[in-house]
Amino acid sequence: MAARAGVGAITVSRALRNPAQVSATLRALIDEAVRELNYVPDLHARALASTRTDVLAVLVPSLSHTVFTDVLRGIYDGVDGTKLHVQLGNTRFDPQEEERLLAGFVRQKPSAIIVSGVDQTPASRRMLEEAGCPVVQIMDVTDDPIQVVIGFRHREAGRRMTEHLIQQGYRSIAFISGWMSGRSLERLYGYQEALAAAGLSEPCKVHSLSKDELTALASRADSGVPPFLEFSRPSLGREMFRRAKELAPGLDAVFCNNDSLALGVLFECHAQGIRVPEDIGIAGFNDLDFMDACYPSLSSVRTHRYRNGYAAVTAVRQMLQGSYEGPRVVDLGVEVMARQSTLRRGPDRA
């Protein structure tokens, strides 16, 4: 029947089990093939083939970073009271590790899979497409999800925070990251778009460390810190801010790729006697708890991490029941939390 419809066998299987997961065009082709071949599904064979565990496979890039512990709280609260039990995979921001973990999970025939991000390798995406169970991608948004994606647009987030800084009168705004993942690049692109729209240019490029510096960090086994977490340490924020000031002495604002870097910039400003927000505006990303407790309090982009995890499980439960009627792309949005560190002109009502 797949050959008659001109589609893959997995697509046919998915259309017969849950038509909502397949586009209207493909459903029409498959329906026509069903009629032509007088196809009648073998319910006994389907029952044997569809036997699955109660495992909800969850892949995240970190089990220690607060960003993802918040997501996991939402996931665990979402499965409370159900037969589902969570099995975690820590990809450590490594695409090959994600492939390895996915292969193991798929062999277990989980009830569903939740995976962080939308930039899977071709091999990982193929495994997810052929897993034969509900798949929900989280913490990002794409117009081409595997099944359902729930998250937010990093480019929009970067653009909105940069627009806030510009509205507050800052004109020489640097972006610092330490390490440029795919999501970080999207934030950078949003920052650059906002600058261009305002007729401003990048004062300096300190987006990431050099190859030698990355290698040195990765080899610091005695630090007890996983290499990828080195890129979100306050001490790195201090170092990169000093570098940015050397490259652009007229710098008047810094948009940091995460809140720990922003905290480091604040520490360095205190050490150098630089006034915040009068001389330097500081903004972070994710809006962790300590941002509101700093002095001055630090502005940040708030991402709805707990809600993202909980919404993903809600979608999974509905998909398993065949009752999911939501969109394939769910954008939770972000909030610009404007605090003392960027309010040079007062409250931003934009």
mmCIF file of N, CA and C in Angstrom, residues 52-119:
data_model
loop_
_atom_site.group_PDB
_atom_site.id
_atom_site.type_symbol
_atom_site.label_atom_id
_atom_site.label_comp_id
_atom_site.label_asym_id
_atom_site.label_seq_id
_atom_site.Cartn_x
_atom_site.Cartn_y
_atom_site.Cartn_z
ATOM 1 N N ARG A 52 3.862 -1.662 23.748
ATOM 2 C CA ARG A 52 4.858 -0.687 24.170
ATOM 3 C C ARG A 52 4.971 -0.661 25.682
ATOM 4 N N THR A 53 6.122 -0.189 26.140
ATOM 5 C CA THR A 53 6.339 -0.035 27.567
ATOM 6 C C THR A 53 5.650 1.245 28.045
ATOM 7 N N ASP A 54 5.653 1.445 29.347
ATOM 8 C CA ASP A 54 5.101 2.679 29.922
ATOM 9 C C ASP A 54 6.174 3.755 30.072
ATOM 10 N N VAL A 55 7.274 3.591 29.359
ATOM 11 C CA VAL A 55 8.397 4.526 29.465
ATOM 12 C C VAL A 55 8.102 5.809 28.696
ATOM 13 N N LEU A 56 8.338 6.936 29.343
ATOM 14 C CA LEU A 56 8.383 8.231 28.662
ATOM 15 C C LEU A 56 9.855 8.606 28.577
ATOM 16 N N ALA A 57 10.437 8.497 27.396
ATOM 17 C CA ALA A 57 11.846 8.816 27.205
ATOM 18 C C ALA A 57 12.016 10.330 27.101
ATOM 19 N N VAL A 58 12.946 10.874 27.876
ATOM 20 C CA VAL A 58 13.190 12.323 27.891
ATOM 21 C C VAL A 58 14.679 12.568 27.689
ATOM 22 N N LEU A 59 15.009 13.332 26.667
ATOM 23 C CA LEU A 59 16.408 13.666 26.394
ATOM 24 C C LEU A 59 16.619 15.159 26.579
ATOM 25 N N VAL A 60 17.538 15.511 27.477
ATOM 26 C CA VAL A 60 17.897 16.904 27.725
ATOM 27 C C VAL A 60 19.419 17.010 27.709
ATOM 28 N N PRO A 61 19.959 18.204 27.463
ATOM 29 C CA PRO A 61 21.414 18.338 27.364
ATOM 30 C C PRO A 61 22.133 18.472 28.695
ATOM 31 N N SER A 62 21.395 18.606 29.814
ATOM 32 C CA SER A 62 22.043 18.756 31.113
ATOM 33 C C SER A 62 21.078 18.347 32.216
ATOM 34 N N LEU A 63 21.600 17.661 33.228
ATOM 35 C CA LEU A 63 20.789 17.301 34.384
ATOM 36 C C LEU A 63 21.116 18.173 35.591
ATOM 37 N N SER A 64 22.061 19.102 35.427
ATOM 38 C CA SER A 64 22.473 19.931 36.554
ATOM 39 C C SER A 64 22.189 21.416 36.345
ATOM 40 N N HIS A 65 22.061 21.848 35.105
ATOM 41 C CA HIS A 65 21.795 23.259 34.839
ATOM 42 C C HIS A 65 20.355 23.586 35.220
ATOM 43 N N THR A 66 20.170 24.706 35.919
ATOM 44 C CA THR A 66 18.852 25.084 36.421
ATOM 45 C C THR A 66 17.809 25.180 35.315
ATOM 46 N N VAL A 67 18.225 25.607 34.128
ATOM 47 C CA VAL A 67 17.289 25.727 33.010
ATOM 48 C C VAL A 67 16.559 24.407 32.793
ATOM 49 N N PHE A 68 17.312 23.308 32.812
ATOM 50 C CA PHE A 68 16.700 22.018 32.491
ATOM 51 C C PHE A 68 16.127 21.321 33.718
ATOM 52 N N THR A 69 16.602 21.656 34.908
ATOM 53 C CA THR A 69 15.936 21.100 36.092
ATOM 54 C C THR A 69 14.526 21.669 36.208
ATOM 55 N N ASP A 70 14.332 22.911 35.796
ATOM 56 C CA ASP A 70 12.980 23.487 35.781
ATOM 57 C C ASP A 70 12.089 22.750 34.780
ATOM 58 N N VAL A 71 12.634 22.444 33.596
ATOM 59 C CA VAL A 71 11.880 21.694 32.600
ATOM 60 C C VAL A 71 11.489 20.326 33.151
ATOM 61 N N LEU A 72 12.433 19.668 33.812
ATOM 62 C CA LEU A 72 12.172 18.326 34.331
ATOM 63 C C LEU A 72 11.140 18.342 35.452
ATOM 64 N N ARG A 73 11.121 19.395 36.252
ATOM 65 C CA ARG A 73 10.066 19.503 37.272
ATOM 66 C C ARG A 73 8.691 19.497 36.610
ATOM 67 N N GLY A 74 8.559 20.235 35.521
ATOM 68 C CA GLY A 74 7.291 20.258 34.801
ATOM 69 C C GLY A 74 6.932 18.898 34.232
ATOM 70 N N ILE A 75 7.936 18.175 33.720
ATOM 71 C CA ILE A 75 7.689 16.852 33.149
ATOM 72 C C ILE A 75 7.247 15.875 34.231
ATOM 73 N N TYR A 76 7.953 15.859 35.346
ATOM 74 C CA TYR A 76 7.597 14.921 36.419
ATOM 75 C C TYR A 76 6.226 15.240 37.009
ATOM 76 N N ASP A 77 5.915 16.528 37.152
ATOM 77 C CA ASP A 77 4.572 16.880 37.626
ATOM 78 C C ASP A 77 3.515 16.462 36.612
ATOM 79 N N GLY A 78 3.846 16.525 35.336
ATOM 80 C CA GLY A 78 2.898 16.167 34.289
ATOM 81 C C GLY A 78 2.563 14.687 34.257
ATOM 82 N N VAL A 79 3.523 13.821 34.609
ATOM 83 C CA VAL A 79 3.260 12.377 34.584
ATOM 84 C C VAL A 79 2.678 11.880 35.900
ATOM 85 N N ASP A 80 2.640 12.734 36.914
ATOM 86 C CA ASP A 80 2.107 12.325 38.222
ATOM 87 C C ASP A 80 0.674 11.810 38.069
ATOM 88 N N GLY A 81 0.428 10.629 38.618
ATOM 89 C CA GLY A 81 -0.909 10.052 38.550
ATOM 90 C C GLY A 81 -1.171 9.239 37.297
ATOM 91 N N THR A 82 -0.176 9.093 36.415
ATOM 92 C CA THR A 82 -0.341 8.293 35.197
ATOM 93 C C THR A 82 0.492 7.015 35.319
ATOM 94 N N LYS A 83 0.360 6.137 34.337
ATOM 95 C CA LYS A 83 1.174 4.921 34.296
ATOM 96 C C LYS A 83 2.556 5.187 33.725
ATOM 97 N N LEU A 84 2.758 6.344 33.164
ATOM 98 C CA LEU A 84 4.044 6.667 32.557
ATOM 99 C C LEU A 84 5.125 6.833 33.614
ATOM 100 N N HIS A 85 6.306 6.353 33.320
ATOM 101 C CA HIS A 85 7.449 6.660 34.180
ATOM 102 C C HIS A 85 8.596 7.149 33.311
ATOM 103 N N VAL A 86 9.287 8.144 33.814
ATOM 104 C CA VAL A 86 10.288 8.872 33.038
ATOM 105 C C VAL A 86 11.629 8.150 33.059
ATOM 106 N N GLN A 87 12.229 8.016 31.897
ATOM 107 C CA GLN A 87 13.622 7.597 31.790
ATOM 108 C C GLN A 87 14.390 8.726 31.119
ATOM 109 N N LEU A 88 15.430 9.200 31.802
ATOM 110 C CA LEU A 88 16.175 10.367 31.339
ATOM 111 C C LEU A 88 17.410 9.983 30.544
ATOM 112 N N GLY A 89 17.692 10.784 29.548
ATOM 113 C CA GLY A 89 18.937 10.695 28.813
ATOM 114 C C GLY A 89 19.613 12.050 28.813
ATOM 115 N N ASN A 90 20.871 12.097 29.239
ATOM 116 C CA ASN A 90 21.633 13.347 29.297
ATOM 117 C C ASN A 90 22.569 13.398 28.096
ATOM 118 N N THR A 91 22.240 14.225 27.111
ATOM 119 C CA THR A 91 23.033 14.267 25.877
ATOM 120 C C THR A 91 24.330 15.050 26.026
ATOM 121 N N ARG A 92 24.445 15.834 27.075
ATOM 122 C CA ARG A 92 25.656 16.640 27.332
ATOM 123 C C ARG A 92 25.999 17.552 26.150
ATOM 124 N N PHE A 93 24.979 18.036 25.482
ATOM 125 C CA PHE A 93 25.164 18.930 24.336
ATOM 126 C C PHE A 93 25.967 18.268 23.219
ATOM 127 N N ASP A 94 25.944 16.959 23.155
ATOM 128 C CA ASP A 94 26.726 16.212 22.169
ATOM 129 C C ASP A 94 25.770 15.510 21.212
ATOM 130 N N PRO A 95 25.733 15.905 19.916
ATOM 131 C CA PRO A 95 24.810 15.288 18.958
ATOM 132 C C PRO A 95 25.003 13.779 18.816
ATOM 133 N N GLN A 96 26.270 13.307 18.906
ATOM 134 C CA GLN A 96 26.518 11.867 18.781
ATOM 135 C C GLN A 96 25.993 11.110 19.997
ATOM 136 N N GLU A 97 26.110 11.724 21.161
ATOM 137 C CA GLU A 97 25.559 11.095 22.367
ATOM 138 C C GLU A 97 24.040 11.033 22.272
ATOM 139 N N GLU A 98 23.431 12.072 21.702
ATOM 140 C CA GLU A 98 21.989 12.053 21.509
ATOM 141 C C GLU A 98 21.589 10.903 20.591
ATOM 142 N N GLU A 99 22.334 10.683 19.518
ATOM 143 C CA GLU A 99 22.053 9.560 18.629
ATOM 144 C C GLU A 99 22.132 8.231 19.379
ATOM 145 N N ARG A 100 23.182 8.065 20.180
ATOM 146 C CA ARG A 100 23.371 6.812 20.910
ATOM 147 C C ARG A 100 22.227 6.561 21.891
ATOM 148 N N LEU A 101 21.851 7.601 22.633
ATOM 149 C CA LEU A 101 20.768 7.455 23.605
ATOM 150 C C LEU A 101 19.441 7.173 22.911
ATOM 151 N N LEU A 102 19.193 7.872 21.810
ATOM 152 C CA LEU A 102 17.949 7.660 21.078
ATOM 153 C C LEU A 102 17.834 6.222 20.591
ATOM 154 N N ALA A 103 18.924 5.686 20.075
ATOM 155 C CA ALA A 103 18.903 4.315 19.577
ATOM 156 C C ALA A 103 18.517 3.355 20.692
ATOM 157 N N GLY A 104 19.045 3.582 21.890
ATOM 158 C CA GLY A 104 18.696 2.728 23.019
ATOM 159 C C GLY A 104 17.248 2.872 23.430
ATOM 160 N N PHE A 105 16.758 4.099 23.451
ATOM 161 C CA PHE A 105 15.362 4.327 23.834
ATOM 162 C C PHE A 105 14.401 3.702 22.818
ATOM 163 N N VAL A 106 14.677 3.886 21.549
ATOM 164 C CA VAL A 106 13.776 3.377 20.515
ATOM 165 C C VAL A 106 13.663 1.862 20.603
ATOM 166 N N ARG A 107 14.774 1.179 20.930
ATOM 167 C CA ARG A 107 14.734 -0.280 21.067
ATOM 168 C C ARG A 107 13.820 -0.714 22.209
ATOM 169 N N GLN A 108 13.648 0.154 23.215
ATOM 170 C CA GLN A 108 12.774 -0.171 24.342
ATOM 171 C C GLN A 108 11.287 0.034 24.028
ATOM 172 N N LYS A 109 10.991 0.569 22.845
ATOM 173 C CA LYS A 109 9.610 0.851 22.430
ATOM 174 C C LYS A 109 8.880 1.693 23.485
ATOM 175 N N PRO A 110 9.345 2.913 23.724
ATOM 176 C CA PRO A 110 8.700 3.764 24.726
ATOM 177 C C PRO A 110 7.310 4.187 24.279
ATOM 178 N N SER A 111 6.504 4.625 25.242
ATOM 179 C CA SER A 111 5.181 5.149 24.905
ATOM 180 C C SER A 111 5.291 6.467 24.161
ATOM 181 N N ALA A 112 6.309 7.253 24.493
ATOM 182 C CA ALA A 112 6.487 8.561 23.861
ATOM 183 C C ALA A 112 7.905 9.044 24.120
ATOM 184 N N ILE A 113 8.307 10.051 23.350
ATOM 185 C CA ILE A 113 9.643 10.629 23.490
ATOM 186 C C ILE A 113 9.516 12.145 23.544
ATOM 187 N N ILE A 114 10.193 12.766 24.523
ATOM 188 C CA ILE A 114 10.328 14.223 24.603
ATOM 189 C C ILE A 114 11.807 14.535 24.453
ATOM 190 N N VAL A 115 12.146 15.410 23.518
ATOM 191 C CA VAL A 115 13.543 15.711 23.253
ATOM 192 C C VAL A 115 13.738 17.218 23.201
ATOM 193 N N SER A 116 14.792 17.692 23.846
ATOM 194 C CA SER A 116 15.084 19.120 23.874
ATOM 195 C C SER A 116 15.753 19.548 22.578
ATOM 196 N N GLY A 117 15.241 20.631 21.991
ATOM 197 C CA GLY A 117 15.844 21.190 20.797
ATOM 198 C C GLY A 117 15.223 20.671 19.515
ATOM 199 N N VAL A 118 15.560 21.357 18.417
ATOM 200 C CA VAL A 118 15.021 21.002 17.099
ATOM 201 C C VAL A 118 16.129 20.767 16.079
ATOM 202 N N ASP A 119 17.381 20.782 16.529
ATOM 203 C CA ASP A 119 18.505 20.670 15.603
ATOM 204 C C ASP A 119 19.150 19.291 15.671
#
